[in-house]
Amino acid sequence: MRVGPAGISITTFGTGLVLIYTLLITFSDAITKYLAQSYGAPQLLSIIALLIALMSLGSSRVRGEKVTLRTNFPGVMAMRAALTVVATVMFFYALATLALAQVFLFVALVPLLSALMSGPILGERVRPAAWVALGCGFLGVLCMVEIRLSTITTGHIAAFIGAVSGTGSIVLSRYIGRRENTPLAQVFYPQLAVFLSMLLLAPLGWQPMPLFDLMMAVLCAVVLFSARLLLVIALRHLTAYAVTPLMNLQFVWMVLIGLVVFNEVPQASTLIGAIIVMVSGAYLVFDQSQAETAPDHAMPVSFRKPVLARG
């Protein structure tokens, strides 16, 4: 069995990081939803992305590890950055127009999408039992949010595009993370790309921000920086299809925040679906822990040497 920091198993260590990530990312989503009601995407995203990029750069300098912002896979990093820009803009629009629980429906697509992408991109074979758990998890999500064809809006379409591009970014993060230990670089370059993209449009419709809103934007940046760094580290230790179902725990926090802050009351079917999602996510973590303890010849492709050609 592979062991992480302080003698903790790799699966336990990675799972703990993802759980903390879900708390942080949901908190940042709530702040984004609040700010999105008053400011356009270019203005808000350019401020937050710049702050995150500066925090990445500053962390590198403080630690005396300037080389941590270098990468041996510039092409893959550029693709990850481009996908991050698309996902950020799409989810911002979705958060501004949809209830938090409806946005989560598309976040919950990420485990299935990551399983589909992990094979051709990472050479990680998803075991049959894991496919069953992934399917159950998505069925649980369908129980949570009722969306009919007649009710689909541009917000739903944006959320779907965000889910696909966001999954691609996550999978490429694991691709890079399995080959080099540069978590700060993986946060810095995608956020720099978001900042530069949004900066071109930010002057159009720029609105003055009162001190409270500016402080909320700074808080959002700090939380997002911490969350993205934790996710990059977790993806070095867990397969993408095991990490992403754990991210579905965001739904629990989304429901609580939606209820307390935005007065969005969940239905009974929503709570039942949440339980199904959490159980399926827990099984996928168990499935990976079993694969860790298996002898090398019995391990799935994901725990052997990567088979994809160099990036």
PDB file of C-alpha atoms in Angstrom:
ATOM      1  CA  MET A   1       0.000   0.000   0.000  1.00  0.00           C
ATOM      2  CA  ARG A   2       1.316   3.422  -0.922  1.00  0.00           C
ATOM      3  CA  VAL A   3       1.819   5.773   2.006  1.00  0.00           C
ATOM      4  CA  GLY A   4       1.463   9.555   2.081  1.00  0.00           C
ATOM      5  CA  PRO A   5       2.536  12.205   4.620  1.00  0.00           C
ATOM      6  CA  ALA A   6       2.747  11.152   8.295  1.00  0.00           C
ATOM      7  CA  GLY A   7       2.238   7.504   7.359  1.00  0.00           C
ATOM      8  CA  ILE A   8      -1.319   8.101   6.094  1.00  0.00           C
ATOM      9  CA  SER A   9      -2.394   5.999   3.122  1.00  0.00           C
ATOM     10  CA  ILE A  10      -2.427   7.775  -0.230  1.00  0.00           C
ATOM     11  CA  THR A  11      -6.177   7.218  -0.618  1.00  0.00           C
ATOM     12  CA  THR A  12      -6.964   8.641   2.829  1.00  0.00           C
ATOM     13  CA  PHE A  13      -4.658  11.616   2.275  1.00  0.00           C
ATOM     14  CA  GLY A  14      -6.113  12.398  -1.149  1.00  0.00           C
ATOM     15  CA  THR A  15      -9.686  11.937   0.066  1.00  0.00           C
ATOM     16  CA  GLY A  16      -9.104  14.357   2.937  1.00  0.00           C
ATOM     17  CA  LEU A  17      -7.791  16.988   0.529  1.00  0.00           C
ATOM     18  CA  VAL A  18     -10.822  16.630  -1.747  1.00  0.00           C
ATOM     19  CA  LEU A  19     -13.250  16.934   1.183  1.00  0.00           C
ATOM     20  CA  ILE A  20     -11.637  20.195   2.242  1.00  0.00           C
ATOM     21  CA  TYR A  21     -11.706  21.294  -1.411  1.00  0.00           C
ATOM     22  CA  THR A  22     -15.483  20.783  -1.605  1.00  0.00           C
ATOM     23  CA  LEU A  23     -16.028  23.047   1.396  1.00  0.00           C
ATOM     24  CA  LEU A  24     -13.801  25.774   0.005  1.00  0.00           C
ATOM     25  CA  ILE A  25     -15.095  25.665  -3.567  1.00  0.00           C
ATOM     26  CA  THR A  26     -18.739  25.786  -2.443  1.00  0.00           C
ATOM     27  CA  PHE A  27     -17.985  28.791  -0.269  1.00  0.00           C
ATOM     28  CA  SER A  28     -16.381  30.527  -3.251  1.00  0.00           C
ATOM     29  CA  ASP A  29     -19.373  29.621  -5.457  1.00  0.00           C
ATOM     30  CA  ALA A  30     -21.703  31.287  -2.956  1.00  0.00           C
ATOM     31  CA  ILE A  31     -19.580  34.459  -2.963  1.00  0.00           C
ATOM     32  CA  THR A  32     -19.502  34.385  -6.770  1.00  0.00           C
ATOM     33  CA  LYS A  33     -23.282  34.020  -6.927  1.00  0.00           C
ATOM     34  CA  TYR A  34     -23.648  37.034  -4.628  1.00  0.00           C
ATOM     35  CA  LEU A  35     -21.231  39.216  -6.618  1.00  0.00           C
ATOM     36  CA  ALA A  36     -22.553  38.048 -10.005  1.00  0.00           C
ATOM     37  CA  GLN A  37     -25.844  39.767  -9.245  1.00  0.00           C
ATOM     38  CA  SER A  38     -24.123  43.168  -9.416  1.00  0.00           C
ATOM     39  CA  TYR A  39     -21.044  42.804 -11.652  1.00  0.00           C
ATOM     40  CA  GLY A  40     -20.283  41.375 -15.074  1.00  0.00           C
ATOM     41  CA  ALA A  41     -18.074  38.339 -15.602  1.00  0.00           C
ATOM     42  CA  PRO A  42     -15.108  40.218 -17.163  1.00  0.00           C
ATOM     43  CA  GLN A  43     -14.782  42.624 -14.231  1.00  0.00           C
ATOM     44  CA  LEU A  44     -15.206  40.103 -11.440  1.00  0.00           C
ATOM     45  CA  LEU A  45     -13.243  37.245 -12.992  1.00  0.00           C
ATOM     46  CA  SER A  46     -10.324  39.482 -13.979  1.00  0.00           C
ATOM     47  CA  ILE A  47      -9.976  40.726 -10.380  1.00  0.00           C
ATOM     48  CA  ILE A  48     -10.233  37.262  -8.812  1.00  0.00           C
ATOM     49  CA  ALA A  49      -7.951  35.593 -11.380  1.00  0.00           C
ATOM     50  CA  LEU A  50      -5.288  38.300 -10.989  1.00  0.00           C
ATOM     51  CA  LEU A  51      -5.310  37.901  -7.212  1.00  0.00           C
ATOM     52  CA  ILE A  52      -4.982  34.116  -7.481  1.00  0.00           C
ATOM     53  CA  ALA A  53      -2.114  34.415  -9.981  1.00  0.00           C
ATOM     54  CA  LEU A  54      -0.331  36.879  -7.681  1.00  0.00           C
ATOM     55  CA  MET A  55      -0.829  34.540  -4.705  1.00  0.00           C
ATOM     56  CA  SER A  56       0.670  31.668  -6.718  1.00  0.00           C
ATOM     57  CA  LEU A  57       3.645  33.824  -7.678  1.00  0.00           C
ATOM     58  CA  GLY A  58       4.044  35.111  -4.118  1.00  0.00           C
ATOM     59  CA  SER A  59       3.890  31.605  -2.626  1.00  0.00           C
ATOM     60  CA  SER A  60       6.637  30.506  -4.970  1.00  0.00           C
ATOM     61  CA  ARG A  61       8.865  33.435  -3.953  1.00  0.00           C
ATOM     62  CA  VAL A  62       8.258  33.002  -0.234  1.00  0.00           C
ATOM     63  CA  ARG A  63       9.163  29.332  -0.400  1.00  0.00           C
ATOM     64  CA  GLY A  64      12.282  30.178  -2.379  1.00  0.00           C
ATOM     65  CA  GLU A  65      11.264  27.821  -5.153  1.00  0.00           C
ATOM     66  CA  LYS A  66      11.122  30.006  -8.236  1.00  0.00           C
ATOM     67  CA  VAL A  67      11.392  26.950 -10.470  1.00  0.00           C
ATOM     68  CA  THR A  68       7.990  25.711  -9.264  1.00  0.00           C
ATOM     69  CA  LEU A  69       6.331  27.930 -11.848  1.00  0.00           C
ATOM     70  CA  ARG A  70       8.156  26.183 -14.655  1.00  0.00           C
ATOM     71  CA  THR A  71       6.688  23.199 -16.448  1.00  0.00           C
ATOM     72  CA  ASN A  72       8.083  20.532 -18.714  1.00  0.00           C
ATOM     73  CA  PHE A  73       4.716  20.263 -20.464  1.00  0.00           C
ATOM     74  CA  PRO A  74       3.937  23.742 -21.822  1.00  0.00           C
ATOM     75  CA  GLY A  75       1.607  22.438 -24.521  1.00  0.00           C
ATOM     76  CA  VAL A  76      -0.527  20.452 -22.075  1.00  0.00           C
ATOM     77  CA  MET A  77      -0.481  23.367 -19.628  1.00  0.00           C
ATOM     78  CA  ALA A  78      -1.700  25.709 -22.382  1.00  0.00           C
ATOM     79  CA  MET A  79      -4.581  23.352 -23.168  1.00  0.00           C
ATOM     80  CA  ARG A  80      -5.441  23.131 -19.466  1.00  0.00           C
ATOM     81  CA  ALA A  81      -5.364  26.940 -19.214  1.00  0.00           C
ATOM     82  CA  ALA A  82      -7.658  27.352 -22.239  1.00  0.00           C
ATOM     83  CA  LEU A  83     -10.152  24.824 -20.868  1.00  0.00           C
ATOM     84  CA  THR A  84     -10.051  26.568 -17.488  1.00  0.00           C
ATOM     85  CA  VAL A  85     -10.968  29.889 -19.122  1.00  0.00           C
ATOM     86  CA  VAL A  86     -13.981  28.336 -20.856  1.00  0.00           C
ATOM     87  CA  ALA A  87     -15.130  26.495 -17.725  1.00  0.00           C
ATOM     88  CA  THR A  88     -14.731  29.590 -15.530  1.00  0.00           C
ATOM     89  CA  VAL A  89     -16.769  31.830 -17.820  1.00  0.00           C
ATOM     90  CA  MET A  90     -19.490  29.229 -18.415  1.00  0.00           C
ATOM     91  CA  PHE A  91     -19.955  28.379 -14.750  1.00  0.00           C
ATOM     92  CA  PHE A  92     -19.957  32.066 -13.822  1.00  0.00           C
ATOM     93  CA  TYR A  93     -22.870  32.626 -16.186  1.00  0.00           C
ATOM     94  CA  ALA A  94     -24.631  29.510 -14.859  1.00  0.00           C
ATOM     95  CA  LEU A  95     -24.211  30.635 -11.241  1.00  0.00           C
ATOM     96  CA  ALA A  96     -25.615  34.046 -12.141  1.00  0.00           C
ATOM     97  CA  THR A  97     -28.770  32.620 -13.749  1.00  0.00           C
ATOM     98  CA  LEU A  98     -29.525  29.259 -12.069  1.00  0.00           C
ATOM     99  CA  ALA A  99     -30.194  28.033  -8.543  1.00  0.00           C
ATOM    100  CA  LEU A 100     -27.167  26.451  -6.868  1.00  0.00           C
ATOM    101  CA  ALA A 101     -28.790  23.006  -6.862  1.00  0.00           C
ATOM    102  CA  GLN A 102     -29.361  23.155 -10.638  1.00  0.00           C
ATOM    103  CA  VAL A 103     -25.752  24.139 -11.251  1.00  0.00           C
ATOM    104  CA  PHE A 104     -24.774  21.084  -9.228  1.00  0.00           C
ATOM    105  CA  LEU A 105     -26.548  18.799 -11.691  1.00  0.00           C
ATOM    106  CA  PHE A 106     -23.875  19.657 -14.239  1.00  0.00           C
ATOM    107  CA  VAL A 107     -21.066  19.499 -11.686  1.00  0.00           C
ATOM    108  CA  ALA A 108     -22.249  15.934 -11.052  1.00  0.00           C
ATOM    109  CA  LEU A 109     -21.673  15.074 -14.722  1.00  0.00           C
ATOM    110  CA  VAL A 110     -17.943  15.550 -14.139  1.00  0.00           C
ATOM    111  CA  PRO A 111     -17.286  12.032 -12.675  1.00  0.00           C
ATOM    112  CA  LEU A 112     -18.798  10.320 -15.711  1.00  0.00           C
ATOM    113  CA  LEU A 113     -17.019  12.666 -18.115  1.00  0.00           C
ATOM    114  CA  SER A 114     -13.705  12.175 -16.323  1.00  0.00           C
ATOM    115  CA  ALA A 115     -14.097   8.400 -16.530  1.00  0.00           C
ATOM    116  CA  LEU A 116     -14.691   8.695 -20.277  1.00  0.00           C
ATOM    117  CA  MET A 117     -11.678  11.001 -20.738  1.00  0.00           C
ATOM    118  CA  SER A 118      -9.289   9.165 -18.402  1.00  0.00           C
ATOM    119  CA  GLY A 119      -8.969   6.155 -20.689  1.00  0.00           C
ATOM    120  CA  PRO A 120      -7.767   7.854 -23.893  1.00  0.00           C
ATOM    121  CA  ILE A 121      -5.855  10.675 -22.162  1.00  0.00           C
ATOM    122  CA  LEU A 122      -4.378   9.016 -19.055  1.00  0.00           C
ATOM    123  CA  GLY A 123      -4.570   5.317 -19.834  1.00  0.00           C
ATOM    124  CA  GLU A 124      -6.565   4.811 -16.614  1.00  0.00           C
ATOM    125  CA  ARG A 125      -8.950   1.885 -16.970  1.00  0.00           C
ATOM    126  CA  VAL A 126     -12.201   2.290 -15.054  1.00  0.00           C
ATOM    127  CA  ARG A 127     -13.184  -1.018 -13.483  1.00  0.00           C
ATOM    128  CA  PRO A 128     -16.724  -2.362 -14.187  1.00  0.00           C
ATOM    129  CA  ALA A 129     -17.844  -1.905 -10.561  1.00  0.00           C
ATOM    130  CA  ALA A 130     -16.677   1.713 -10.709  1.00  0.00           C
ATOM    131  CA  TRP A 131     -18.792   2.299 -13.834  1.00  0.00           C
ATOM    132  CA  VAL A 132     -21.823   1.022 -11.910  1.00  0.00           C
ATOM    133  CA  ALA A 133     -21.053   3.399  -9.029  1.00  0.00           C
ATOM    134  CA  LEU A 134     -20.616   6.300 -11.448  1.00  0.00           C
ATOM    135  CA  GLY A 135     -23.947   5.536 -13.095  1.00  0.00           C
ATOM    136  CA  CYS A 136     -25.704   5.305  -9.721  1.00  0.00           C
ATOM    137  CA  GLY A 137     -24.171   8.606  -8.730  1.00  0.00           C
ATOM    138  CA  PHE A 138     -25.576  10.320 -11.806  1.00  0.00           C
ATOM    139  CA  LEU A 139     -29.007   8.751 -11.239  1.00  0.00           C
ATOM    140  CA  GLY A 140     -28.834  10.189  -7.746  1.00  0.00           C
ATOM    141  CA  VAL A 141     -28.216  13.601  -9.261  1.00  0.00           C
ATOM    142  CA  LEU A 142     -31.252  13.215 -11.536  1.00  0.00           C
ATOM    143  CA  CYS A 143     -33.304  12.627  -8.395  1.00  0.00           C
ATOM    144  CA  MET A 144     -32.073  15.931  -7.007  1.00  0.00           C
ATOM    145  CA  VAL A 145     -32.951  18.341  -9.769  1.00  0.00           C
ATOM    146  CA  GLU A 146     -35.910  18.080 -12.120  1.00  0.00           C
ATOM    147  CA  ILE A 147     -35.112  19.654 -15.482  1.00  0.00           C
ATOM    148  CA  ARG A 148     -37.426  19.207 -18.473  1.00  0.00           C
ATOM    149  CA  LEU A 149     -36.606  20.002 -22.095  1.00  0.00           C
ATOM    150  CA  SER A 150     -39.122  22.821 -22.013  1.00  0.00           C
ATOM    151  CA  THR A 151     -37.328  24.445 -19.074  1.00  0.00           C
ATOM    152  CA  ILE A 152     -33.779  24.330 -20.454  1.00  0.00           C
ATOM    153  CA  THR A 153     -32.225  27.804 -20.655  1.00  0.00           C
ATOM    154  CA  THR A 154     -28.944  29.285 -21.822  1.00  0.00           C
ATOM    155  CA  GLY A 155     -27.796  28.918 -18.216  1.00  0.00           C
ATOM    156  CA  HIS A 156     -28.169  25.138 -18.439  1.00  0.00           C
ATOM    157  CA  ILE A 157     -26.300  25.056 -21.755  1.00  0.00           C
ATOM    158  CA  ALA A 158     -23.500  27.160 -20.276  1.00  0.00           C
ATOM    159  CA  ALA A 159     -23.278  24.824 -17.272  1.00  0.00           C
ATOM    160  CA  PHE A 160     -22.978  21.790 -19.572  1.00  0.00           C
ATOM    161  CA  ILE A 161     -20.183  23.415 -21.585  1.00  0.00           C
ATOM    162  CA  GLY A 162     -18.515  24.336 -18.306  1.00  0.00           C
ATOM    163  CA  ALA A 163     -18.745  20.732 -17.096  1.00  0.00           C
ATOM    164  CA  VAL A 164     -17.113  19.345 -20.250  1.00  0.00           C
ATOM    165  CA  SER A 165     -14.306  21.915 -20.355  1.00  0.00           C
ATOM    166  CA  GLY A 166     -13.803  21.762 -16.584  1.00  0.00           C
ATOM    167  CA  THR A 167     -13.463  17.976 -16.723  1.00  0.00           C
ATOM    168  CA  GLY A 168     -10.879  18.291 -19.485  1.00  0.00           C
ATOM    169  CA  SER A 169      -8.906  20.700 -17.319  1.00  0.00           C
ATOM    170  CA  ILE A 170      -9.046  18.309 -14.333  1.00  0.00           C
ATOM    171  CA  VAL A 171      -7.894  15.326 -16.404  1.00  0.00           C
ATOM    172  CA  LEU A 172      -4.997  17.318 -17.880  1.00  0.00           C
ATOM    173  CA  SER A 173      -4.080  18.421 -14.355  1.00  0.00           C
ATOM    174  CA  ARG A 174      -3.673  14.777 -13.360  1.00  0.00           C
ATOM    175  CA  TYR A 175      -1.699  14.129 -16.554  1.00  0.00           C
ATOM    176  CA  ILE A 176       0.786  16.841 -15.580  1.00  0.00           C
ATOM    177  CA  GLY A 177       0.744  15.981 -11.877  1.00  0.00           C
ATOM    178  CA  ARG A 178       1.727  12.360 -12.508  1.00  0.00           C
ATOM    179  CA  ARG A 179       4.844  13.549 -14.332  1.00  0.00           C
ATOM    180  CA  GLU A 180       6.020  16.581 -12.330  1.00  0.00           C
ATOM    181  CA  ASN A 181       5.372  18.058  -8.890  1.00  0.00           C
ATOM    182  CA  THR A 182       4.453  21.663  -9.776  1.00  0.00           C
ATOM    183  CA  PRO A 183       1.117  22.451  -8.079  1.00  0.00           C
ATOM    184  CA  LEU A 184       1.717  26.217  -7.995  1.00  0.00           C
ATOM    185  CA  ALA A 185       2.372  26.285 -11.735  1.00  0.00           C
ATOM    186  CA  GLN A 186      -0.894  24.416 -12.314  1.00  0.00           C
ATOM    187  CA  VAL A 187      -2.744  27.147 -10.444  1.00  0.00           C
ATOM    188  CA  PHE A 188      -0.758  30.102 -11.805  1.00  0.00           C
ATOM    189  CA  TYR A 189      -0.970  29.617 -15.580  1.00  0.00           C
ATOM    190  CA  PRO A 190      -4.714  28.828 -15.867  1.00  0.00           C
ATOM    191  CA  GLN A 191      -5.565  31.832 -13.673  1.00  0.00           C
ATOM    192  CA  LEU A 192      -3.188  34.049 -15.638  1.00  0.00           C
ATOM    193  CA  ALA A 193      -5.035  32.943 -18.778  1.00  0.00           C
ATOM    194  CA  VAL A 194      -8.397  33.813 -17.200  1.00  0.00           C
ATOM    195  CA  PHE A 195      -7.075  37.243 -16.171  1.00  0.00           C
ATOM    196  CA  LEU A 196      -5.684  38.092 -19.607  1.00  0.00           C
ATOM    197  CA  SER A 197      -8.835  36.891 -21.367  1.00  0.00           C
ATOM    198  CA  MET A 198     -11.167  38.859 -19.112  1.00  0.00           C
ATOM    199  CA  LEU A 199      -8.948  41.954 -19.061  1.00  0.00           C
ATOM    200  CA  LEU A 200      -9.767  42.632 -22.703  1.00  0.00           C
ATOM    201  CA  LEU A 201     -13.475  42.923 -21.896  1.00  0.00           C
ATOM    202  CA  ALA A 202     -13.327  44.276 -18.349  1.00  0.00           C
ATOM    203  CA  PRO A 203     -13.330  48.007 -19.287  1.00  0.00           C
ATOM    204  CA  LEU A 204     -16.716  47.500 -20.977  1.00  0.00           C
ATOM    205  CA  GLY A 205     -19.333  48.013 -18.293  1.00  0.00           C
ATOM    206  CA  TRP A 206     -16.863  48.367 -15.406  1.00  0.00           C
ATOM    207  CA  GLN A 207     -18.636  49.387 -12.206  1.00  0.00           C
ATOM    208  CA  PRO A 208     -17.102  50.871  -9.044  1.00  0.00           C
ATOM    209  CA  MET A 209     -17.023  48.369  -6.194  1.00  0.00           C
ATOM    210  CA  PRO A 210     -17.778  49.403  -2.605  1.00  0.00           C
ATOM    211  CA  LEU A 211     -15.289  48.268   0.036  1.00  0.00           C
ATOM    212  CA  PHE A 212     -17.448  45.343   1.200  1.00  0.00           C
ATOM    213  CA  ASP A 213     -17.773  43.896  -2.310  1.00  0.00           C
ATOM    214  CA  LEU A 214     -14.067  44.359  -2.924  1.00  0.00           C
ATOM    215  CA  MET A 215     -13.301  42.527   0.322  1.00  0.00           C
ATOM    216  CA  MET A 216     -15.641  39.718  -0.760  1.00  0.00           C
ATOM    217  CA  ALA A 217     -13.789  39.447  -4.077  1.00  0.00           C
ATOM    218  CA  VAL A 218     -10.471  39.197  -2.231  1.00  0.00           C
ATOM    219  CA  LEU A 219     -11.901  36.556   0.099  1.00  0.00           C
ATOM    220  CA  CYS A 220     -13.203  34.619  -2.906  1.00  0.00           C
ATOM    221  CA  ALA A 221      -9.728  34.710  -4.478  1.00  0.00           C
ATOM    222  CA  VAL A 222      -8.052  33.446  -1.295  1.00  0.00           C
ATOM    223  CA  VAL A 223     -10.547  30.601  -0.947  1.00  0.00           C
ATOM    224  CA  LEU A 224     -10.288  29.666  -4.638  1.00  0.00           C
ATOM    225  CA  PHE A 225      -6.481  29.701  -4.535  1.00  0.00           C
ATOM    226  CA  SER A 226      -6.498  27.324  -1.563  1.00  0.00           C
ATOM    227  CA  ALA A 227      -9.131  25.077  -3.148  1.00  0.00           C
ATOM    228  CA  ARG A 228      -7.422  24.797  -6.535  1.00  0.00           C
ATOM    229  CA  LEU A 229      -4.050  24.065  -4.937  1.00  0.00           C
ATOM    230  CA  LEU A 230      -5.578  21.273  -2.837  1.00  0.00           C
ATOM    231  CA  LEU A 231      -7.298  19.772  -5.884  1.00  0.00           C
ATOM    232  CA  VAL A 232      -4.087  19.714  -7.924  1.00  0.00           C
ATOM    233  CA  ILE A 233      -2.286  17.940  -5.060  1.00  0.00           C
ATOM    234  CA  ALA A 234      -5.153  15.454  -4.629  1.00  0.00           C
ATOM    235  CA  LEU A 235      -5.095  14.621  -8.345  1.00  0.00           C
ATOM    236  CA  ARG A 236      -1.487  13.488  -7.988  1.00  0.00           C
ATOM    237  CA  HIS A 237      -2.634  10.751  -5.603  1.00  0.00           C
ATOM    238  CA  LEU A 238      -6.121   9.694  -6.724  1.00  0.00           C
ATOM    239  CA  THR A 239      -7.487   8.794 -10.145  1.00  0.00           C
ATOM    240  CA  ALA A 240      -9.604  11.489 -11.752  1.00  0.00           C
ATOM    241  CA  TYR A 241     -12.722   9.317 -11.685  1.00  0.00           C
ATOM    242  CA  ALA A 242     -12.281   8.738  -7.925  1.00  0.00           C
ATOM    243  CA  VAL A 243     -11.683  12.421  -7.148  1.00  0.00           C
ATOM    244  CA  THR A 244     -14.623  13.813  -9.085  1.00  0.00           C
ATOM    245  CA  PRO A 245     -17.421  11.843  -7.333  1.00  0.00           C
ATOM    246  CA  LEU A 246     -16.076  13.106  -4.013  1.00  0.00           C
ATOM    247  CA  MET A 247     -16.465  16.599  -5.446  1.00  0.00           C
ATOM    248  CA  ASN A 248     -20.193  15.837  -5.587  1.00  0.00           C
ATOM    249  CA  LEU A 249     -20.258  16.409  -1.839  1.00  0.00           C
ATOM    250  CA  GLN A 250     -20.425  20.049  -2.889  1.00  0.00           C
ATOM    251  CA  PHE A 251     -24.122  19.419  -3.275  1.00  0.00           C
ATOM    252  CA  VAL A 252     -24.583  19.072   0.487  1.00  0.00           C
ATOM    253  CA  TRP A 253     -22.896  22.400   1.088  1.00  0.00           C
ATOM    254  CA  MET A 254     -24.756  23.975  -1.869  1.00  0.00           C
ATOM    255  CA  VAL A 255     -28.103  22.912  -0.429  1.00  0.00           C
ATOM    256  CA  LEU A 256     -27.224  24.302   2.997  1.00  0.00           C
ATOM    257  CA  ILE A 257     -25.941  27.603   1.623  1.00  0.00           C
ATOM    258  CA  GLY A 258     -28.837  27.867  -0.824  1.00  0.00           C
ATOM    259  CA  LEU A 259     -31.272  27.334   2.051  1.00  0.00           C
ATOM    260  CA  VAL A 260     -29.631  29.682   4.559  1.00  0.00           C
ATOM    261  CA  VAL A 261     -28.380  32.466   2.280  1.00  0.00           C
ATOM    262  CA  PHE A 262     -30.580  32.385  -0.828  1.00  0.00           C
ATOM    263  CA  ASN A 263     -33.773  30.857   0.661  1.00  0.00           C
ATOM    264  CA  GLU A 264     -33.733  27.941  -1.812  1.00  0.00           C
ATOM    265  CA  VAL A 265     -35.633  25.076  -0.129  1.00  0.00           C
ATOM    266  CA  PRO A 266     -34.683  21.532  -1.331  1.00  0.00           C
ATOM    267  CA  GLN A 267     -37.314  18.851  -1.979  1.00  0.00           C
ATOM    268  CA  ALA A 268     -37.319  15.343  -0.466  1.00  0.00           C
ATOM    269  CA  SER A 269     -36.181  13.853  -3.793  1.00  0.00           C
ATOM    270  CA  THR A 270     -33.197  16.194  -3.667  1.00  0.00           C
ATOM    271  CA  LEU A 271     -32.102  14.812  -0.299  1.00  0.00           C
ATOM    272  CA  ILE A 272     -32.572  11.199  -1.446  1.00  0.00           C
ATOM    273  CA  GLY A 273     -30.449  11.888  -4.508  1.00  0.00           C
ATOM    274  CA  ALA A 274     -27.747  13.423  -2.337  1.00  0.00           C
ATOM    275  CA  ILE A 275     -27.504  10.228  -0.289  1.00  0.00           C
ATOM    276  CA  ILE A 276     -27.155   8.124  -3.459  1.00  0.00           C
ATOM    277  CA  VAL A 277     -24.398  10.410  -4.733  1.00  0.00           C
ATOM    278  CA  MET A 278     -22.454  10.267  -1.473  1.00  0.00           C
ATOM    279  CA  VAL A 279     -22.689   6.464  -1.275  1.00  0.00           C
ATOM    280  CA  SER A 280     -21.459   6.066  -4.868  1.00  0.00           C
ATOM    281  CA  GLY A 281     -18.569   8.433  -4.181  1.00  0.00           C
ATOM    282  CA  ALA A 282     -17.607   6.526  -1.045  1.00  0.00           C
ATOM    283  CA  TYR A 283     -17.588   3.277  -3.022  1.00  0.00           C
ATOM    284  CA  LEU A 284     -15.256   4.699  -5.662  1.00  0.00           C
ATOM    285  CA  VAL A 285     -12.771   5.686  -2.943  1.00  0.00           C
ATOM    286  CA  PHE A 286     -13.059   2.154  -1.518  1.00  0.00           C
ATOM    287  CA  ASP A 287     -12.528   0.727  -5.005  1.00  0.00           C
ATOM    288  CA  GLN A 288      -9.305   2.691  -5.396  1.00  0.00           C
ATOM    289  CA  SER A 289      -8.056   1.703  -1.931  1.00  0.00           C
ATOM    290  CA  GLN A 290      -8.589  -1.958  -2.874  1.00  0.00           C
ATOM    291  CA  ALA A 291      -6.642  -1.433  -6.109  1.00  0.00           C
ATOM    292  CA  GLU A 292      -3.790   0.122  -4.103  1.00  0.00           C
ATOM    293  CA  THR A 293      -3.383  -2.994  -1.978  1.00  0.00           C
ATOM    294  CA  ALA A 294      -3.638  -5.374  -4.936  1.00  0.00           C
ATOM    295  CA  PRO A 295      -0.438  -6.914  -6.357  1.00  0.00           C
ATOM    296  CA  ASP A 296       1.003  -5.101  -9.363  1.00  0.00           C
ATOM    297  CA  HIS A 297      -0.207  -7.674 -11.900  1.00  0.00           C
ATOM    298  CA  ALA A 298      -3.777  -7.251 -10.610  1.00  0.00           C
ATOM    299  CA  MET A 299      -3.761  -3.480 -10.641  1.00  0.00           C
ATOM    300  CA  PRO A 300      -5.747  -1.537 -13.196  1.00  0.00           C
ATOM    301  CA  VAL A 301      -3.831   0.490 -15.754  1.00  0.00           C
ATOM    302  CA  SER A 302      -4.265   3.643 -13.675  1.00  0.00           C
ATOM    303  CA  PHE A 303      -1.756   2.468 -11.055  1.00  0.00           C
ATOM    304  CA  ARG A 304       0.953   1.432 -13.476  1.00  0.00           C
ATOM    305  CA  LYS A 305       3.218   3.467 -15.671  1.00  0.00           C
ATOM    306  CA  PRO A 306       1.280   6.005 -17.791  1.00  0.00           C
ATOM    307  CA  VAL A 307       0.778   4.797 -21.349  1.00  0.00           C
ATOM    308  CA  LEU A 308       0.018   8.119 -23.036  1.00  0.00           C
ATOM    309  CA  ALA A 309       2.675   9.599 -25.264  1.00  0.00           C
ATOM    310  CA  ARG A 310       4.610  12.530 -23.895  1.00  0.00           C
ATOM    311  CA  GLY A 311       2.879  15.893 -23.630  1.00  0.00           C
TER     312      GLY A 311
END
